[in-house]
Every structure is written in C-alpha cells, then in structure tokens.
Coordinates of C-alpha atoms in Angstrom, one line a residue:
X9 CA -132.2 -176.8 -114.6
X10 CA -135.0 -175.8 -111.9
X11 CA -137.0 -178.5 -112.7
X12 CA -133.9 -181.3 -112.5
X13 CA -132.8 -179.4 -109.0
X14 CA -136.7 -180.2 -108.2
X15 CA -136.3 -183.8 -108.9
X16 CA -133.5 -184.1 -106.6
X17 CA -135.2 -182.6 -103.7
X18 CA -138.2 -184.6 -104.1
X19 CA -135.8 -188.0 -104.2
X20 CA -133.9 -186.8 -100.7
X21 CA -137.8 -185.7 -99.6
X22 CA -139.4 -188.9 -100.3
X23 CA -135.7 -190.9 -99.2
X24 CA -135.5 -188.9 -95.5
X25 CA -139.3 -189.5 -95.4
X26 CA -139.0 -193.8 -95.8
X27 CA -135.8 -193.7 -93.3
X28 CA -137.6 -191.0 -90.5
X29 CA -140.7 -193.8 -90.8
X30 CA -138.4 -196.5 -90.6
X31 CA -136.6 -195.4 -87.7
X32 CA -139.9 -194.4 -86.2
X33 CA -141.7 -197.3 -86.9
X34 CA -138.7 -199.4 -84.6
X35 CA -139.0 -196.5 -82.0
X36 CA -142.9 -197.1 -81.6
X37 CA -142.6 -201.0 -82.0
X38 CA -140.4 -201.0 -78.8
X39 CA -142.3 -198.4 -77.0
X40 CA -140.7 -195.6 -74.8
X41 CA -140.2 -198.0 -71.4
X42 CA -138.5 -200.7 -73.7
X43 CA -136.5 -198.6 -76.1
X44 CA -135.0 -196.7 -73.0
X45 CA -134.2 -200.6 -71.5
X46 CA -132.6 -201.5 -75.1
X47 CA -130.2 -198.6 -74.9
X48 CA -128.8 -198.8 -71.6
X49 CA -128.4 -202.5 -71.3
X50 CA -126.2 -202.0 -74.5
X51 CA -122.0 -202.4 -73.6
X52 CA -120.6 -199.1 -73.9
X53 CA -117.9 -201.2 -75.8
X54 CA -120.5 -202.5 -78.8
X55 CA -123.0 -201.1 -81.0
X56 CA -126.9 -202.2 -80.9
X57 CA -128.5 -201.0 -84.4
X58 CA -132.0 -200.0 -83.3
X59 CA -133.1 -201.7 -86.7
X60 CA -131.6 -205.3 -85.8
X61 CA -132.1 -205.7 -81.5
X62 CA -130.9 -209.1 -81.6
X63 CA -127.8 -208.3 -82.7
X64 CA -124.6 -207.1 -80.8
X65 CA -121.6 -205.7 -82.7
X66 CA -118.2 -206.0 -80.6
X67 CA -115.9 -206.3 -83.6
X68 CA -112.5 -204.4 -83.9
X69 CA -113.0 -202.7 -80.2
X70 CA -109.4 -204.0 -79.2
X71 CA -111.4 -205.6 -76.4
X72 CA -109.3 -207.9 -73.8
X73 CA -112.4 -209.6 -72.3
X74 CA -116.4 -210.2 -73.1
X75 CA -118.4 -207.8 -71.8
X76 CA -122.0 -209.0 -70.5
X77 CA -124.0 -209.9 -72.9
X78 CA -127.8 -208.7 -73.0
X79 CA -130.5 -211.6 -73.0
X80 CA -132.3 -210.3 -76.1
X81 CA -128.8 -211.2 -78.3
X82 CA -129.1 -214.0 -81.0
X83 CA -125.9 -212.9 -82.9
X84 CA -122.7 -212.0 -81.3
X85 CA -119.8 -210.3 -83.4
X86 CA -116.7 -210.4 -81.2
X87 CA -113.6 -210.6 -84.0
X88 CA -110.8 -208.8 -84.4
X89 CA -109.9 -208.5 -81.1
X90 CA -107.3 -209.0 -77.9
X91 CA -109.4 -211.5 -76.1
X92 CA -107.7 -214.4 -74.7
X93 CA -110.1 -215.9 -72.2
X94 CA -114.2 -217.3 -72.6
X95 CA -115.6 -217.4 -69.6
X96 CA -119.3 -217.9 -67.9
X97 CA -120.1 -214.8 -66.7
X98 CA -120.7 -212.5 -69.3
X99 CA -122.8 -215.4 -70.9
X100 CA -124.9 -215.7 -67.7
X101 CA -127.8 -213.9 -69.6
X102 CA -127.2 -214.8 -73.4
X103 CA -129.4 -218.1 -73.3
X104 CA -130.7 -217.2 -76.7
X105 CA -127.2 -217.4 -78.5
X106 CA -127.4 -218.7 -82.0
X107 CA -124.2 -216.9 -83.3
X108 CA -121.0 -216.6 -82.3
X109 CA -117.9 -214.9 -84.2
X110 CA -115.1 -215.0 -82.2
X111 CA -112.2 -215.3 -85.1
X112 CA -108.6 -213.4 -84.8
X113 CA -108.6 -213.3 -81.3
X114 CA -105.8 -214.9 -78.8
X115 CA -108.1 -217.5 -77.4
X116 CA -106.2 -220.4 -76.1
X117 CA -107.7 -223.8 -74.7
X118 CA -106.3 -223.1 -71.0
X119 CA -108.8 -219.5 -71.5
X120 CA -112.1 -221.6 -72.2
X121 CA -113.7 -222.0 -69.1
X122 CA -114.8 -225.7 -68.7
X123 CA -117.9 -226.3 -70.1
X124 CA -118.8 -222.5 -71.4
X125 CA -119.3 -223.5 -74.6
X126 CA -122.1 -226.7 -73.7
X127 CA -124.0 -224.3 -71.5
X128 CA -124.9 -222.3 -74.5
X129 CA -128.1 -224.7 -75.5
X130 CA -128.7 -222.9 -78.7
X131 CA -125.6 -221.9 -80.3
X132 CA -125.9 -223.4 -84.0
X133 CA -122.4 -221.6 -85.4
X134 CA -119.6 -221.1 -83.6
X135 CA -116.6 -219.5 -85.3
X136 CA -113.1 -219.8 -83.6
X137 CA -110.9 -219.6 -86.3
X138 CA -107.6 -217.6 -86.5
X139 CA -106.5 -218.2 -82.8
X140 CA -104.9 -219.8 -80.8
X141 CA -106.2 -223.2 -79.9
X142 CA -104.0 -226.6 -79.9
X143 CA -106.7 -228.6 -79.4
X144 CA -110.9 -229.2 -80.6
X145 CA -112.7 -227.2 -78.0
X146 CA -114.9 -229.6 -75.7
X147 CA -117.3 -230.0 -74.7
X148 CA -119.3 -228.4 -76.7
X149 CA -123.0 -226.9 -77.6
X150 CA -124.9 -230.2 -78.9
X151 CA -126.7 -228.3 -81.1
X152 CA -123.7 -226.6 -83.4
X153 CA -124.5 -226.9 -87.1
X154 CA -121.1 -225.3 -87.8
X155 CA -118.1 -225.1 -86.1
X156 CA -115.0 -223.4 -87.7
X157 CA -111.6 -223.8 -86.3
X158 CA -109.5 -223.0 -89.3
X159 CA -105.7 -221.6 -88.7
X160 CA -105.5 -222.1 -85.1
X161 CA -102.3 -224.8 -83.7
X162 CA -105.0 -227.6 -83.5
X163 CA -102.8 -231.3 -83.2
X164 CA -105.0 -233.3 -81.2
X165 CA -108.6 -233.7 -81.3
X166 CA -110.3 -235.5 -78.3
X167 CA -111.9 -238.6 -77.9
X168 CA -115.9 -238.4 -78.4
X169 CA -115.7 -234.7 -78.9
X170 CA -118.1 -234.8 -82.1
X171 CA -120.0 -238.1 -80.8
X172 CA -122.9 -235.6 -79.7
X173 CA -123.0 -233.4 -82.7
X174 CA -126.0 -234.9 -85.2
X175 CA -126.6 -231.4 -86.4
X176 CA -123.1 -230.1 -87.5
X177 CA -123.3 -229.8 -91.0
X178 CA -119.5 -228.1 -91.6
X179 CA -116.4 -229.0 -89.6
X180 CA -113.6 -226.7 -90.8
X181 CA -110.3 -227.8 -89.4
X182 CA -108.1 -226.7 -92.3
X183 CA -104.6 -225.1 -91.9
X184 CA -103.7 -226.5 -88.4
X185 CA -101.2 -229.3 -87.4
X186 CA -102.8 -232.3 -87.7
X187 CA -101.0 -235.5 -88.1
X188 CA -102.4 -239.1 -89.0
X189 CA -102.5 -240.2 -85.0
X190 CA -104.7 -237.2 -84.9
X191 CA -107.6 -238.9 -87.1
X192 CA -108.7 -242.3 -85.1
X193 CA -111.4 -244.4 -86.8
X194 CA -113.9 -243.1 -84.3
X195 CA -113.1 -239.4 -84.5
X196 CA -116.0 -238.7 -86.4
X197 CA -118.4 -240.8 -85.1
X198 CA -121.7 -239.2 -84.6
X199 CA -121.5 -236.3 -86.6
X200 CA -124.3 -238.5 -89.0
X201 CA -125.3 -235.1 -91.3
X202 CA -122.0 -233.6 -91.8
X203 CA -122.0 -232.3 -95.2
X204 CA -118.1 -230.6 -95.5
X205 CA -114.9 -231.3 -93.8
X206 CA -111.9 -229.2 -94.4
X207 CA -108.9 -231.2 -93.3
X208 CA -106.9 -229.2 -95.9
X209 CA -103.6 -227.6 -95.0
X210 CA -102.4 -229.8 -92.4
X211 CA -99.4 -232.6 -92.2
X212 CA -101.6 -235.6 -93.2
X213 CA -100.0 -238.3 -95.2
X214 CA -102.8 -240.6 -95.3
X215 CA -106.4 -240.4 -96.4
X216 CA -108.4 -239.6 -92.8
X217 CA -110.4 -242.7 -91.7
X218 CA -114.0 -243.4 -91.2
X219 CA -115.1 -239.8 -93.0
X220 CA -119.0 -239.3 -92.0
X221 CA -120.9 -241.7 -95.1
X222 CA -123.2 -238.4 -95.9
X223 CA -120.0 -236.1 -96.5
X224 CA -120.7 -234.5 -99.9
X225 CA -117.6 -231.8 -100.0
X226 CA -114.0 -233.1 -98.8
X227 CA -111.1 -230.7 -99.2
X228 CA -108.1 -232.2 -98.1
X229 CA -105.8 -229.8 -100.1
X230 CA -101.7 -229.5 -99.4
X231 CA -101.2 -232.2 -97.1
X232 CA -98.5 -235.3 -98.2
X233 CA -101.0 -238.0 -99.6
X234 CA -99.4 -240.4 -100.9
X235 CA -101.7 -243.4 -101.7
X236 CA -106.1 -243.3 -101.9
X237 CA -107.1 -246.9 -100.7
X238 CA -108.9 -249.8 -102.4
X239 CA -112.6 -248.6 -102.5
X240 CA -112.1 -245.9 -100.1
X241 CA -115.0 -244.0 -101.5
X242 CA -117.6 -246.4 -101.1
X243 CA -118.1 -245.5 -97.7
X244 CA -118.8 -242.2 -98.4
X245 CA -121.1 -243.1 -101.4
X246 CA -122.3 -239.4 -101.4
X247 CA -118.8 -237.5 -101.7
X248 CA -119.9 -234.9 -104.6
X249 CA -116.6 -232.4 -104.6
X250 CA -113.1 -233.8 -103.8
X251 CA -110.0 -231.9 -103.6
X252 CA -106.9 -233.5 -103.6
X253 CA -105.0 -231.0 -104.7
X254 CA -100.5 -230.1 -103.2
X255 CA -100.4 -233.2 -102.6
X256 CA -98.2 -236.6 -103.4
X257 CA -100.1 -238.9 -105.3
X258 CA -98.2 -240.6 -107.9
X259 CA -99.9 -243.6 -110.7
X260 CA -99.1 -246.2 -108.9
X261 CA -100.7 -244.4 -105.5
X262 CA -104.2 -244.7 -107.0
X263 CA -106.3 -247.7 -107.3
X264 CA -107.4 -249.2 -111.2
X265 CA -110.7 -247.5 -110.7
X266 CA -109.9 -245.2 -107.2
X267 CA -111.7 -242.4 -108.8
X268 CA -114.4 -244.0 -111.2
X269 CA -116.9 -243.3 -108.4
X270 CA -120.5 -241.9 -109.9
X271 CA -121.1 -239.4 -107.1
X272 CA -118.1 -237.4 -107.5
X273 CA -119.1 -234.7 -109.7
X274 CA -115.6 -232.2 -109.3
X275 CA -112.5 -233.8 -109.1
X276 CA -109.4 -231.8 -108.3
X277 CA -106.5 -233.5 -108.4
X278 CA -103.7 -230.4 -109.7
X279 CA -100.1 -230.1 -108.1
X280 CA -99.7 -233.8 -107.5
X281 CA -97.2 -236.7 -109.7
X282 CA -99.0 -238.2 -111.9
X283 CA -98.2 -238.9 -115.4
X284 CA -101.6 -240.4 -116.8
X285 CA -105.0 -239.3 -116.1
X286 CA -106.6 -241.6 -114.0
X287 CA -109.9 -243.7 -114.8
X288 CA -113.1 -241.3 -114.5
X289 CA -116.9 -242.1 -114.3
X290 CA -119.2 -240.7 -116.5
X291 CA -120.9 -238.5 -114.2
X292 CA -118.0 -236.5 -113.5
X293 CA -118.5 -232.8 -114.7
X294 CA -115.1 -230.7 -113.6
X295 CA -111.7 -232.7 -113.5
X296 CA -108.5 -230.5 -112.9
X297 CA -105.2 -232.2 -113.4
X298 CA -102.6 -229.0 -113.8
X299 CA -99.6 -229.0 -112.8
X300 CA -98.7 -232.9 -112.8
X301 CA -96.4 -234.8 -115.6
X302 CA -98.6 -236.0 -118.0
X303 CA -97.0 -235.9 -121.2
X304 CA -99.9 -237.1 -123.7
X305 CA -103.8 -237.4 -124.0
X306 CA -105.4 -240.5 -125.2
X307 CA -109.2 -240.1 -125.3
X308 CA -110.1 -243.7 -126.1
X309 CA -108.3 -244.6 -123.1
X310 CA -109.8 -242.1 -120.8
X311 CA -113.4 -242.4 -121.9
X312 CA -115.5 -243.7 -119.6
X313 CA -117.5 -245.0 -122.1
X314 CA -116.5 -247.2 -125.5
X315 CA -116.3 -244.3 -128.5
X316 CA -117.6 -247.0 -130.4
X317 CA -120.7 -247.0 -128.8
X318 CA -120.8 -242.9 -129.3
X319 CA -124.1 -243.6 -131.6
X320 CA -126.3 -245.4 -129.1
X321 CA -125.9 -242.5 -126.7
X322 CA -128.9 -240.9 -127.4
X323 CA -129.6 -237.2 -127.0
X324 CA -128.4 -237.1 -123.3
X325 CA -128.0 -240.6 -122.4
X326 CA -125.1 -242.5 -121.1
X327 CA -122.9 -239.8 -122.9
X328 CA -120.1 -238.5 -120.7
X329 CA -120.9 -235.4 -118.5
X330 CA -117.6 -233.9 -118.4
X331 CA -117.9 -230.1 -119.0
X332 CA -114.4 -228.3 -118.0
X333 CA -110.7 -229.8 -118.2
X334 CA -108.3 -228.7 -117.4
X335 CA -104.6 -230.0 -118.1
X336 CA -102.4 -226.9 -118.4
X337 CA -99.1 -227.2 -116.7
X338 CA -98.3 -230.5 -118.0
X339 CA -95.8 -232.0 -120.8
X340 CA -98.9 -231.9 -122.8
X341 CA -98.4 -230.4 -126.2
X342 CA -101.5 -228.6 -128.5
X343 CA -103.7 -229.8 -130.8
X344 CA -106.4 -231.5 -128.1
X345 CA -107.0 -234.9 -129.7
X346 CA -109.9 -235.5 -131.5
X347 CA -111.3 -238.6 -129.8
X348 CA -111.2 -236.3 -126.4
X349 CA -113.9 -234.1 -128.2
X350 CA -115.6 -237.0 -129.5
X351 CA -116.0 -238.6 -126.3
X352 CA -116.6 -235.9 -124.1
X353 CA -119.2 -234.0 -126.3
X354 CA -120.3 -231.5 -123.2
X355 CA -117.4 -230.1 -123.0
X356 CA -117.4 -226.4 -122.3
X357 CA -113.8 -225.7 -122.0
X358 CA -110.3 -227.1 -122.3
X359 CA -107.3 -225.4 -120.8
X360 CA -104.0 -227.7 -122.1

C-alpha cells in the first residue's frame, strides 16, 4: 500500500515537474517585456494559450462583432457566434492570417465589407459555412487553398470569382440553393489544382459544366440528376470518387459505357432508378447501388472483363479490382451468383 501511494506521488511529481518546465520554458522563451506585451494585446473577449501565441480563440463568446485582432495571429477561431458583419478594422493588424473559422454566425453578403476578404494576402482557409450568405463572397484572398461555404442560402455565384484562385484545392458549396443557371461553363475557370467540389445538396438537375480536369473527389449527392452526358468524364480524366447518390438517374439516363471510366475508383450511385447495374471498368474498387430496382445479378454481364479469359489473368493482372458491393435494398433475392465471385475474385464483401 505505502509503496503504491509512493508510485503515485512520484507520477504527479515528475507530471507537475514536465508541465512547471513547460510552462516555464514558454515564459523564458518570450522574455518578461514580451510576455507582458502578449498578455495585454490579448481581447478580453478571447483566449491566447501561452503554449500556441499564434493562435486566437473567439469561439462560443456570443460575440456581435470582431474584436482587433493582434499582429502575431496566424489562426483565428471566431464560430459559434452572433456576428453579422466583417469589416476592415479589426483586421488592420492581422497581415499574417492563415486561418479563419468563422462558421454558425449570421454573416450576410451586405455585412462583408468590400474587398476585406482580398486584403488578407495570406489567408490559405477560410471557413464561412453555416451562415447566411446568398451569394460566393468576392473578391477574395488569391491565395485560399480552401474555402467552405457549405449550408449558407448561396444561389448565384459571380462571374470570375474563382478565375484568381490556382491554389484552392477544396470548394465546398454543398447544401445551398443552387440551380443549373448558377453553374456557367466558365464558373470554374482558373481554379487549375482544385482537388474536391461539393455541389451536393442543392437543386441541380444537370451534371455542372466544365468541372476543373484535375478534380479527383465530386460529390454531387441529392440534387435531381437526371441524365450523365456522352463522355462527360473525359474531361475530368482524374475524377477518383464520384457520388451520385438521392438522385434521378434512371437506365436509360446513362450512357453505354457512362461509368466504365479507369480513374474512378468509388462509385456511388445508391437512392437513384435504376434497374440494371451499369457497365463498370476494371479498376473500380467500391460500387454502391442500394436502394435502386434492380431485380437480378448477372455477373457475365457485368464483368468488365470476359470470364472466359479468367485463366490468363495472372496473379494480379487484368483481373477486376472490385473489393466491396453493395446491392442491399434492391429486388435482388439471395444466393449471390456464382459468376459474380468468379469474376470479381477481390472481393471483400457483398451486402445484397
């Protein structure tokens, strides 16, 4: 007993010994004439942790406005508050911004002070989501790497508002009001390393136009898609993940070979019309097709490969990648047919 109470004692000595350093080590680092500085200049509003200075924590404060914001901050937290208006002053210092979380807030275009946003040189993520906003900010930092604008009232997006952005690598746009009129052919021009767009949740009824060629990730979830166009994929040749899914595609909506495209590694395509799986490439690793009408299986149909040939695959091969299918909430009825396991011979699991 005496000697597990002097185990303890030594783990709080030797844990109060690392934090006391710690703390001290930051104290020291700054010096007194600095530390002193670091204190006062922080809002009364936020919180400055001692052990991450460039770093300002306004979240949850109920705050109505921005208060100034110190020149050291690289990271501003500012969500989950009442604040309806962005404007220049308390960013008159802040030149170093690289972060900024403004989400749940009541920001509305009419509050952004013109050109607030392009002032702020090094802003790489800006996070606006859950507000207010009809419309795509603009102008905006030409820096941004992300920008997320996810459940405002967005409908219109203006002209050349992303022609300046070759660094954004996410554009999240999903669960707003967009309508077709809102995607021009030149809406996305210049964003040239975008990498994801979120367009889900919005009133589209047509595949978007002229998606950036290096998009890997396209979610384009419960819209009213109707038809995918001829060859529509080859000019995104690099689309990895595609999700399709709440929406109206039928059979006849989607091309002979709409989907047999060899970059598109997860395909999800559940809570739509269709009553036949679709072609497939052999690349393809994750298809989901739940919740449509399909009423049967035929693997020799939907390999993307001749089952004859199954001997000449080799070890790995030209045999067909797909690992996980899923096919639940169909007409489909159990036992998975056989040729579906012989063709796809990865496969990991099978939910019917």
């Amino acid at each position: 007993m005496i000697l597990k109470v002097y185990t303890s004692l030594l783990l709080l000595f030797l844990v109060s010994s690392v934090w006391t350093r710690t703390v001290r080590q930051v104290y020291d680092d700054l010096g007194l004439d600095h530390w002193s500085h670091f204190t006062s200049e922080c809002p009364q509003e936020c919180f400055c942790p001692p052990s991450f200075p460039n770093a300002l924590y306004c979240d949850n404060k109920g705050l109505k406005e921005i208060p100034p914001i110190p020149a050291r901050i690289w990271y501003l937290y500012l969500q989950n508050n009442q604040i309806e208006t962005l404007s220049e002053k308390p960013f008159v210092n802040a030149t170093y911004l690289r972060w900024i979380n403004l989400n749940k807030n009541k920001i509305t275009n009419s509050g952004i002070e013109s050109g607030v946003l392009s002032k702020l040189k090094r802003l790489l993520y800006l996070f606006l989501e859950d507000n207010e906003l009809e419309e795509v900010p603009a102008p905006l930092p030409v820096g941004l790497e992300q920008l997320r604008l996810a459940r405002n009232k967005i409908s219109r997006i203006p002209e050349g508002v992303f022609s300046h952005l070759e660094n954004l690598t996410l554009l999240d746009l999903h669960q707003n009001s967009l309508l077709d009129s809102a995607l021009q052919s030149d809406t996305f021009q210049g964003l040239n390393n975008l990498m994801q767009l979120n367009i889900a949740k919005n009133s589209l009824k047509k595949m978007p136009l002229s998606i950036p060629a290096n998009t890997l990730q396209l979610f384009l979830d419960n819209n009213s898609i109707e038809v995918i166009p001829e060859n529509y994929f080859s000019a995104i040749p690099k689309v990895t993940f595609l999700r399709l899914n709440y929406n109206k595609l039928s059979d006849d909506g989607i091309p002979p070979n709409g989907f047999n495209v060899s970059s598109i590694l997860d395909l999800q395509l559940s809570h739509n019309q269709l009553t036949k799986i679709p072609p497939i490439n052999a690349h393809l690793e994750h298809l989901h097709l739940d919740h449509n009408k399909i009423k049967n299986v035929n693997g020799t149909q939907i390999c993307p490969v001749s089952i004859a040939l199954e001997e000449d695959y080799g070890h790995y091969g030209n045999i067909p990648r797909l690992r996980y299918l899923r096919l639940d909430g169909n007409e489909i009825q159990p036992p998975i047919p056989l040729d579906i396991m012989i063709c796809f011979r990865l496969l990991q699991a099978v939910v019917i």
